[in-house]
CSV table of C-alpha atoms and ligand atoms in Angstrom, one decimal:
chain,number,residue,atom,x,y,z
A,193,UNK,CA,7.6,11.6,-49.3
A,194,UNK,CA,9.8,9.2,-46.6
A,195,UNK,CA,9.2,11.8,-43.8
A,196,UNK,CA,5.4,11.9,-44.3
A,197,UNK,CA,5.1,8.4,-43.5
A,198,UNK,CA,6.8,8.4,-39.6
A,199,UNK,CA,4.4,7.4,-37.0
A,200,UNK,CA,2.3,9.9,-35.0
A,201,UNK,CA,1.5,9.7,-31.2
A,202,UNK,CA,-1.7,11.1,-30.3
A,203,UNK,CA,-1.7,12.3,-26.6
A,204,UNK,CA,-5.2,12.8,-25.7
A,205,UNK,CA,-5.4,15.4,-22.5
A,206,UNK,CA,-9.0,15.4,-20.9
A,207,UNK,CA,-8.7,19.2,-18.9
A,208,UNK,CA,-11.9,21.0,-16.6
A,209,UNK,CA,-10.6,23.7,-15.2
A,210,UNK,CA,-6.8,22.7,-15.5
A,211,UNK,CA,-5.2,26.2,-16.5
A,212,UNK,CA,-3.0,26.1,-13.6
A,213,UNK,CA,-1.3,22.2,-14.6
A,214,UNK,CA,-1.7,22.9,-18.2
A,215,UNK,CA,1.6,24.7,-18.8
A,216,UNK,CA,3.5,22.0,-16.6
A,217,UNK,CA,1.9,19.3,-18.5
A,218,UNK,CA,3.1,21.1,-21.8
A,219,UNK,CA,6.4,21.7,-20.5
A,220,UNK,CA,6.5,17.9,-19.7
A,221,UNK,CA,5.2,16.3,-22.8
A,222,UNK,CA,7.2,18.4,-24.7
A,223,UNK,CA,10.2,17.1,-23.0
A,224,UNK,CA,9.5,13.6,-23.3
A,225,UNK,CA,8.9,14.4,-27.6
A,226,UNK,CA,12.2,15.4,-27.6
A,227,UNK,CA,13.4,12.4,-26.1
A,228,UNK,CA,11.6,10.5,-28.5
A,229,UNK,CA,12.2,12.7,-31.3
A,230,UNK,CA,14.1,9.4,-33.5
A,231,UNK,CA,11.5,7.4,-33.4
A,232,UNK,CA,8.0,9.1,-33.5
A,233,UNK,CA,6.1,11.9,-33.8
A,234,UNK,CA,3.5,14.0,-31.5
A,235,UNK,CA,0.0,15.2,-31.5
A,236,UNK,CA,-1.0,17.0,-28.4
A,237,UNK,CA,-4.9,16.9,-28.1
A,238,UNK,CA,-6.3,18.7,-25.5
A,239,UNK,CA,-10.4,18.9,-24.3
A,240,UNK,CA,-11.7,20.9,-22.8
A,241,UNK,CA,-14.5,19.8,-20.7
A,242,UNK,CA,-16.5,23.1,-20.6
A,243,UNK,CA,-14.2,24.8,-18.0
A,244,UNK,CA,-15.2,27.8,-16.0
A,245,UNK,CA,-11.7,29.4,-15.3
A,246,UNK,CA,-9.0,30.0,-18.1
A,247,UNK,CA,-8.5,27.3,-19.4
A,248,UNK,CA,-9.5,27.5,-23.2
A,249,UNK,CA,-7.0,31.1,-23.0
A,250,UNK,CA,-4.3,28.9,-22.3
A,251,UNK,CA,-4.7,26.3,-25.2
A,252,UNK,CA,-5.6,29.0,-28.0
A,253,UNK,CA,-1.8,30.3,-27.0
A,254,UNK,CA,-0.8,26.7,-27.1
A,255,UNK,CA,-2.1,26.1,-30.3
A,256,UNK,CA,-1.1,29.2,-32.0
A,257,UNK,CA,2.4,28.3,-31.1
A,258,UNK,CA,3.0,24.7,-31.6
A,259,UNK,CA,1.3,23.0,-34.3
A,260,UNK,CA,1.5,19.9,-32.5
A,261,UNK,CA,-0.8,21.3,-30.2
A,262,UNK,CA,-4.9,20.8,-30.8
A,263,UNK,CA,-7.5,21.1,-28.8
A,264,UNK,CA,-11.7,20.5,-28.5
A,265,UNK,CA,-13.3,22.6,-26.6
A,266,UNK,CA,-17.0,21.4,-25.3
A,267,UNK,CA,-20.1,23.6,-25.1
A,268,UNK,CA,-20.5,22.7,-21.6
A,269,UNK,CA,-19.2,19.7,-19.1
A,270,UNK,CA,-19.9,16.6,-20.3
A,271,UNK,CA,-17.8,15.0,-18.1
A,272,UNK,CA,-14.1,12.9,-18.2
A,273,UNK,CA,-15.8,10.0,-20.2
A,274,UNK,CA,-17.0,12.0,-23.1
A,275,UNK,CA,-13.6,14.0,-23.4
A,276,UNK,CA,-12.1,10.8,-23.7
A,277,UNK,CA,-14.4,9.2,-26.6
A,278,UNK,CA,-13.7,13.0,-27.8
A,279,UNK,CA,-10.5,12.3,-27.4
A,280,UNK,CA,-10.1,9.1,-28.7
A,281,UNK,CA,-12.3,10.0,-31.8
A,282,UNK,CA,-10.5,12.7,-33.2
A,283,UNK,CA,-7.0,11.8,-32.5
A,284,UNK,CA,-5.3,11.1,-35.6
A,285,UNK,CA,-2.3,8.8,-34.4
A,286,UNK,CA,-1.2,5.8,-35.5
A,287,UNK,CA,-0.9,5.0,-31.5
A,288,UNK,CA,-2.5,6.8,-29.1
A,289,UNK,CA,-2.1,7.5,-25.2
A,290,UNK,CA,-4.8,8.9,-22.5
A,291,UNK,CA,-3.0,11.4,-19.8
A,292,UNK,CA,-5.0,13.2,-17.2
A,293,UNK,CA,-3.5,17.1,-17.4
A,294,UNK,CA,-2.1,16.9,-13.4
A,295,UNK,CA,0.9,14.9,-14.2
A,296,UNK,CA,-0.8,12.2,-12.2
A,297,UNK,CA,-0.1,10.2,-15.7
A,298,UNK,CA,3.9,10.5,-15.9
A,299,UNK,CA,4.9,10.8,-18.8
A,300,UNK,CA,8.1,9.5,-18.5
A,301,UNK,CA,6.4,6.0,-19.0
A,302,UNK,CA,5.9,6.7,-22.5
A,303,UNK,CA,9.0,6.0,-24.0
A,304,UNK,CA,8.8,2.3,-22.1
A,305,UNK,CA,5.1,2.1,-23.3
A,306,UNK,CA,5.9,3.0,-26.6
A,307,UNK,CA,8.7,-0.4,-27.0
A,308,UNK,CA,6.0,-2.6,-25.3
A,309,UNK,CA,4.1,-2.2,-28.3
A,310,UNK,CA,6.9,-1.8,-31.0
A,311,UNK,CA,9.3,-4.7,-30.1
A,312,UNK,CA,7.4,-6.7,-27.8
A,313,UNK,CA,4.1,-7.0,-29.7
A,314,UNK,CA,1.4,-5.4,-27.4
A,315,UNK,CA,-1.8,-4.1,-28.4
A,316,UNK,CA,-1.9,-1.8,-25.7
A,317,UNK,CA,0.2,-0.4,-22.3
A,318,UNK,CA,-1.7,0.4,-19.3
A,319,UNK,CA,-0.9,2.0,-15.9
A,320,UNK,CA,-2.0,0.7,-12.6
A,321,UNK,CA,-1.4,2.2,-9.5
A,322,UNK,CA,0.5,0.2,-6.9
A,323,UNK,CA,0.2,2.7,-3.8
A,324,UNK,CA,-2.5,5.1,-3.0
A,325,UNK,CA,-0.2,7.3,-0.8
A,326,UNK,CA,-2.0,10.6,-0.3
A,327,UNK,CA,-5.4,9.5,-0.6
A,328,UNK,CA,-7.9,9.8,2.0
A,329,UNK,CA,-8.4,6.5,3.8
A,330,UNK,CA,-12.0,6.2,3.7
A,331,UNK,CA,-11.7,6.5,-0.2
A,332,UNK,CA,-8.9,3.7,-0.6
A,333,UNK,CA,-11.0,1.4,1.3
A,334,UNK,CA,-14.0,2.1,-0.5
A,335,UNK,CA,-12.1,1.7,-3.7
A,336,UNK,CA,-11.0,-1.8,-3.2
A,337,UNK,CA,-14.4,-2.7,-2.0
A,338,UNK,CA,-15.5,-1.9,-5.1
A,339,UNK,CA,-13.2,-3.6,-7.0
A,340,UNK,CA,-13.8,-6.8,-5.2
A,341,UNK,CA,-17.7,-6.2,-5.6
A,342,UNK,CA,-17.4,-5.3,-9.4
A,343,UNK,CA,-14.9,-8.8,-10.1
A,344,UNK,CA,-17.4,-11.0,-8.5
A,345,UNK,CA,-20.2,-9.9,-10.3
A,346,UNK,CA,-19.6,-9.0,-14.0
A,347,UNK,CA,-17.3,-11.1,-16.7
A,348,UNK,CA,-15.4,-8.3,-17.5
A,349,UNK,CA,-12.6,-8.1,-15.3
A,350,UNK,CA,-10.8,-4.5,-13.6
A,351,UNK,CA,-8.3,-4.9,-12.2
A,352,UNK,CA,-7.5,-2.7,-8.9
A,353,UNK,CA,-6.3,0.8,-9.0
A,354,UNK,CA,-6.4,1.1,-12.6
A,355,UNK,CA,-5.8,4.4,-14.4
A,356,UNK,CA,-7.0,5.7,-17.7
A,357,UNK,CA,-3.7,6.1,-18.4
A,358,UNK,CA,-2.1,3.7,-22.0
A,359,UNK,CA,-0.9,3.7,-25.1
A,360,UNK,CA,-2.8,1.8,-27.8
A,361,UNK,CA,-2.9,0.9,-31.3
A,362,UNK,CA,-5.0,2.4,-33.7
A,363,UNK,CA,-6.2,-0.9,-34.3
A,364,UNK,CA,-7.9,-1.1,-30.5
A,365,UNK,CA,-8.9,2.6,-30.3
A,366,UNK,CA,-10.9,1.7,-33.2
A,367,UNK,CA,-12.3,-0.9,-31.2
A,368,UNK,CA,-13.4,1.2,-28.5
A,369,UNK,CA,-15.1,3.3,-30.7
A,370,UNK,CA,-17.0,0.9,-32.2
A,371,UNK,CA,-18.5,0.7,-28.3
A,372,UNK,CA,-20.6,3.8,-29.1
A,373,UNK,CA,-22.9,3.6,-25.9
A,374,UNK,CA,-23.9,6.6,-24.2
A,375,UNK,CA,-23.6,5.6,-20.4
A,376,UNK,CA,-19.9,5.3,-20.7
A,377,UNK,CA,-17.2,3.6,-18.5
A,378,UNK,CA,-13.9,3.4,-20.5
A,379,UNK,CA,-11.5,1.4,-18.5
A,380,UNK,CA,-14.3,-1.3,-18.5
A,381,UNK,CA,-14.8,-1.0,-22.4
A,382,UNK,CA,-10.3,-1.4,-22.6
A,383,UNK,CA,-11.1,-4.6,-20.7
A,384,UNK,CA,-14.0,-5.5,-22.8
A,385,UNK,CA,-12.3,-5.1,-26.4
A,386,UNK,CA,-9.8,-7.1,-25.4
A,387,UNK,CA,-6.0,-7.4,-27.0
A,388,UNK,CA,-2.9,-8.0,-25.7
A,389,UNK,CA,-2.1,-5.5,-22.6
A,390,UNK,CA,0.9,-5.4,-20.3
A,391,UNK,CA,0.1,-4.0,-17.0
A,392,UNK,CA,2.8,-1.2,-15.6
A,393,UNK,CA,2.6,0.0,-11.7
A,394,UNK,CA,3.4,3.3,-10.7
A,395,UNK,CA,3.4,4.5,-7.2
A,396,UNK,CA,0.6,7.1,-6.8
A,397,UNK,CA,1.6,10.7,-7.8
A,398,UNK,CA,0.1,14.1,-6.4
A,399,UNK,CA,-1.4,16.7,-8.5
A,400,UNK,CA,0.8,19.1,-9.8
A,401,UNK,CA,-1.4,22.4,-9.8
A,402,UNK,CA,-5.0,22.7,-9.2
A,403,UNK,CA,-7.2,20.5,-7.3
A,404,UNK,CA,-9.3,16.6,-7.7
A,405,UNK,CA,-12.7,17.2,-9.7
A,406,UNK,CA,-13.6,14.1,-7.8
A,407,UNK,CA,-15.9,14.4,-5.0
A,408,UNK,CA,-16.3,11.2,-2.6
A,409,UNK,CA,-20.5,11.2,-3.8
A,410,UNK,CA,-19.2,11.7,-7.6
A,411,UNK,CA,-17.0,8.8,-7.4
A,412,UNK,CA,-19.8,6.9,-5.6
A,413,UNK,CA,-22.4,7.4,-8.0
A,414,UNK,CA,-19.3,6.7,-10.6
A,415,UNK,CA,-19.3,3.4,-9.0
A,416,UNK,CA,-22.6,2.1,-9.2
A,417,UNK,CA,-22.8,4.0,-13.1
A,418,UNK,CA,-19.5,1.3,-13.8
A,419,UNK,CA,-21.6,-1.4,-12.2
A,420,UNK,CA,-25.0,-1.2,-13.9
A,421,UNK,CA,-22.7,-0.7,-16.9
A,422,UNK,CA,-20.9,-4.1,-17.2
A,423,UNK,CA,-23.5,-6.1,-14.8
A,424,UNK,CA,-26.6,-7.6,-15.1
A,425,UNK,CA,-26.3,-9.3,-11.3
A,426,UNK,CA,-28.3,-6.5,-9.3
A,427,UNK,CA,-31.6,-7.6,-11.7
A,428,UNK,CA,-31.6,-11.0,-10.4
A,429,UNK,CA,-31.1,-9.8,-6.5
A,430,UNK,CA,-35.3,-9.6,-6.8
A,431,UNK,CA,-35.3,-13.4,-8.2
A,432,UNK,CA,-32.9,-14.0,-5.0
A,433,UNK,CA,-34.7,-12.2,-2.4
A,434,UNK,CA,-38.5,-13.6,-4.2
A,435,UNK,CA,-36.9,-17.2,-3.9
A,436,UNK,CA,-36.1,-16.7,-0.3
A,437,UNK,CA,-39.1,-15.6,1.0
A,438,UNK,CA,-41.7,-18.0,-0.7
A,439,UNK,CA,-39.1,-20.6,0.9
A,440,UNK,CA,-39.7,-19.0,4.6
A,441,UNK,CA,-42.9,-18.6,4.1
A,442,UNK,CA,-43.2,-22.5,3.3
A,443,UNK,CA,-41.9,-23.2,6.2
A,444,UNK,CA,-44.0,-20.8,8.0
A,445,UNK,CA,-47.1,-21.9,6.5
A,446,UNK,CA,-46.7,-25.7,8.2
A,447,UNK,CA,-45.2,-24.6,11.1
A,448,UNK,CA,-49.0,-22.6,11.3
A,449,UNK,CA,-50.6,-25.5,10.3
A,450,UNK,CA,-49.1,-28.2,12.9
A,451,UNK,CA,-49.3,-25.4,16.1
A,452,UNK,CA,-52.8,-25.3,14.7
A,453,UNK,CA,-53.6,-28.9,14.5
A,454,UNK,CA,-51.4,-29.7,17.8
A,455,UNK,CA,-52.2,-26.7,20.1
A,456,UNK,CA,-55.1,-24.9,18.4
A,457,UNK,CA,-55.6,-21.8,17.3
A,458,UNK,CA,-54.9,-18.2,19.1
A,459,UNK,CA,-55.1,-14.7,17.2
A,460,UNK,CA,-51.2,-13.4,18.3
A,461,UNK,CA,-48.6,-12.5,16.7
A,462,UNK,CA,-49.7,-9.4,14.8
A,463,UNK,CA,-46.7,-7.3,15.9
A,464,UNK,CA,-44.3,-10.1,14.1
A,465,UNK,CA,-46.7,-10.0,11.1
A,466,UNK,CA,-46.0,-6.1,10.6
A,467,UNK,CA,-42.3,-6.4,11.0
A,468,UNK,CA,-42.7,-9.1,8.4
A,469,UNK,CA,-44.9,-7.2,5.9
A,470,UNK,CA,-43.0,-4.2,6.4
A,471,UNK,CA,-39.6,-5.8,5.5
A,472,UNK,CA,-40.6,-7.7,2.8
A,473,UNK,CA,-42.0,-4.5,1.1
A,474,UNK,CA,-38.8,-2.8,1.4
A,475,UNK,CA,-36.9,-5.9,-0.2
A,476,UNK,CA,-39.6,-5.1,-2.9
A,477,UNK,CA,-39.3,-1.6,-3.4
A,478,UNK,CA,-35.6,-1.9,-3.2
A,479,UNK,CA,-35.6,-4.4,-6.1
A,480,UNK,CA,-38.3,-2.3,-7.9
A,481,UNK,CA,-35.4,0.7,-7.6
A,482,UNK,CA,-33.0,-1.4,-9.1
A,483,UNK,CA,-35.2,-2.1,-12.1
A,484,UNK,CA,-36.0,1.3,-12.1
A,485,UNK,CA,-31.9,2.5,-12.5
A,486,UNK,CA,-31.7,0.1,-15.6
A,487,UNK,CA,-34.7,0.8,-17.1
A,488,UNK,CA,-33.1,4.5,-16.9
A,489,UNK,CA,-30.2,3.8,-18.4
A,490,UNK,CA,-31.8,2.3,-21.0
A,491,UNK,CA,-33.9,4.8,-21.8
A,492,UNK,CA,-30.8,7.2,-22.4
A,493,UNK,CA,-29.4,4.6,-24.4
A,494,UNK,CA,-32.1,4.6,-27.0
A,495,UNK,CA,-32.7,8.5,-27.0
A,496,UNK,CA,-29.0,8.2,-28.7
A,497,UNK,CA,-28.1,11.3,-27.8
A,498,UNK,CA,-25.0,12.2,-28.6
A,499,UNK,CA,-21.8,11.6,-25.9
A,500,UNK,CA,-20.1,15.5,-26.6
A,501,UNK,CA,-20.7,18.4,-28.4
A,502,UNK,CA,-18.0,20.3,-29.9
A,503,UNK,CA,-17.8,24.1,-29.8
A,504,UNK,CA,-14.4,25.0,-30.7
A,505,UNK,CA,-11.4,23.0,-32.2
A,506,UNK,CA,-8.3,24.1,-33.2
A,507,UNK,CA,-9.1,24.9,-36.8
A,508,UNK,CA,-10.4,28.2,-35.4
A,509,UNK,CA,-7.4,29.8,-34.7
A,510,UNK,CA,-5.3,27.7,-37.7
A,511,UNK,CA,-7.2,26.8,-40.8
A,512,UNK,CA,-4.9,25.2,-42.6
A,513,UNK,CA,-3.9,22.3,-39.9
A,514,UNK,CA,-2.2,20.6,-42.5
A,515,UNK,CA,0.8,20.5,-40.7
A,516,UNK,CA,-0.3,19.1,-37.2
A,517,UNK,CA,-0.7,15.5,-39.1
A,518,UNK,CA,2.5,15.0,-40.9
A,519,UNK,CA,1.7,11.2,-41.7
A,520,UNK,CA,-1.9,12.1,-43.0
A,521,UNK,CA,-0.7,13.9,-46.2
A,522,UNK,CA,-3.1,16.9,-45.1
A,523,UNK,CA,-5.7,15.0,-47.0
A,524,UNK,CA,-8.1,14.9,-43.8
A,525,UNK,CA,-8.5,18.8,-44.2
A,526,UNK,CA,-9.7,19.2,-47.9
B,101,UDP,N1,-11.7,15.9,-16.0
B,101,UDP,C1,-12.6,16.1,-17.1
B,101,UDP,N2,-13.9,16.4,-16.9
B,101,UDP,C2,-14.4,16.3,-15.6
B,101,UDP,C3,-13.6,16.0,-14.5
B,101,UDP,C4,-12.3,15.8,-14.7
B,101,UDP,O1,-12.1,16.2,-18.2
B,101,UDP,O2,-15.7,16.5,-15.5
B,101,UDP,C5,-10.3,15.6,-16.2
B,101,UDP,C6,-9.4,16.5,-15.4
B,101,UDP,O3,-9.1,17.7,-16.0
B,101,UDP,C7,-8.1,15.6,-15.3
B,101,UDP,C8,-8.6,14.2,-15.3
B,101,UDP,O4,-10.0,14.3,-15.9
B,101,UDP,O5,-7.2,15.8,-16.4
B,101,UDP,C9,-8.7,13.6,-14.0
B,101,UDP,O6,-9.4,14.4,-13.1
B,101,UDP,P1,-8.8,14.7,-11.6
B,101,UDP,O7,-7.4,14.9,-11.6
B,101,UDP,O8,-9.6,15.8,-11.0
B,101,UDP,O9,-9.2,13.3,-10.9
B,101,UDP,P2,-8.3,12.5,-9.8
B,101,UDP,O10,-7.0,12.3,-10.4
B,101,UDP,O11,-8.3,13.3,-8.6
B,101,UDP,O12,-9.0,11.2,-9.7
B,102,MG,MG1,-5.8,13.8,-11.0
């Protein structure tokens, strides 16, 4: 049948404790589908990241409504990285878009997005963020510090104020699944697949409803997660710091030997000689941490655990979910 074959968005909503932006975010989306009701259809895929409030109440009524409307609920938080390979994995789209739940994604870029990749022949649309109007200072700064620190020292480049926000092809979400590592950081692995991407900026947007997951020491351990994720550099900062001090301690070794053979010998200098000791230690335990982070993360790697576990999908309140994928010919379900 013609209609069986028209395309399918997949709008993949990561949600933790998001019951109170959830119907706004519905009411939203819904809008937009009917805006672009000519040319596509929708898939509404919500996660649910093991929330603790009411969450999972308010997409079963979703679902039982609107058979656009699936969800995967976690057994517990995994956190937004998982719910996005979850997310990304089960979406059955022939494109698919990322949107956090908060509106902080507008999606009134989609229609936009959507021609980028129909007429103009991108890959994939993503979303940048040109202002960070409302956002504590101390964070912004931090932010673009790391962005600078993270573009000087790995190959794969970010570029600043990037959101998880875009629309891809199935082509490149395939891609990113193939990227089946465990320590995750997705808008590195976009960068990473490559494709052809258009950047779109956005001036920052406040949450709708509810408040930021995002703690300042979440997103700082976030950062350094991203880091030992696409970098190798930290490893060789012991090869730096090991070259440097054999190289002072050349120098040091004939500036002993000519006071010795000039002036002859005295026993001071002992307090120096802790100070030294005592720093270079540090250096060395410091590297030795380093080591100790990757070594870490490689030991997750190879226990292969997996990145989510389901608990609950849609299929628990509708069976027959036939329906929600008109261009899949409800073949997926037998
Ligand atoms: N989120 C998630 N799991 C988490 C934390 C956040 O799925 O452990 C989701 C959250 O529901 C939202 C998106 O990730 O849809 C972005 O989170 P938030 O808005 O709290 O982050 P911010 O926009 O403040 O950076
Ligand atoms: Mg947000």
């Amino acid at each position: 049948m013609a209609e069986r074959k028209r395309e399918l968005i997949s709008i993949i909503v990561p949600c933790y404790n998001e019951q109170a932006a959830i119907p706004f975010f519905y009411k939203e989306i819904d809008r937009i589908s009917q805006v672009m009701k000519e040319e596509t259809d929708f898939e509404l895929l919500f996660v649910d990241d093991g929330s603790k409030d009411g969450t999972m109440a308010v997409l079963r009524e979703l679902a039982a409504n609107d058979k656009r409307v699936r969800y995967v609920s976690f057994s517990r938080n995994f956190g937004k990285e998982a719910a996005m390979y979850a997310g990304l994995e089960n979406a059955r789209g022939d494109l698919v878009a990322i949107l956090d739940a908060d509106l902080q994604d507008p999606p009134s870029l989609l229609p936009e997005m959507y021609a980028s990749i129909k007429n103009d022949g991108y890959d994939s649309v993503a979303t940048r963020r040109s202002t960070r109007k409302g956002e504590p200072k101390l964070r912004s700064f931090f932010a673009r510090v790391f962005y600078k620190l993270m573009n000087r020292i790995s190959k794969t480049e970010l570029v600043e104020g990037a959101r998880d926000f875009r629309l891809m092809t199935r082509q490149m979400v395939d891609s990113v699944l193939s990227v089946c590592e465990y320590n995750r950081f997705t808008k590195g692995i976009f960068t990473w697949v490559g494709y052809k991407t258009r950047w779109i900026e956005y001036e920052n947007v406040e949450r709708i409803a509810g408040e930021t997951k995002w703690s300042f020491w979440k997103l700082f351990k976030y950062s350094l997660e991203c880091i030992m994720a696409f970098s190798t550099v930290p490893l060789a900062l012991s090869s730096f710091f090991g070259i440097l001090f054999s190289l002072i301690a050349v120098i040091g070794i004939v500036f002993v030997i000519v006071r010795q053979a000039v002036w002859g010998g005295s026993a001071y200098g002992w307090a120096s000689t802790v100070c030294i000791i005592l720093f270079v230690a540090g250096i060395q335990l410091f590297c030795i941490g380093i080591l100790g982070q990757y070594l870490a993360k490689t030991y997750l790697e190879t226990k292969k655990r997996p990145i989510y576990i389901a608990k609950e999908t849609e299929k628990a309140i509708r069976p027959d979910n036939a329906d929600a994928a008109p261009n899949s010919g409800g073949k997926e379900n037998l």
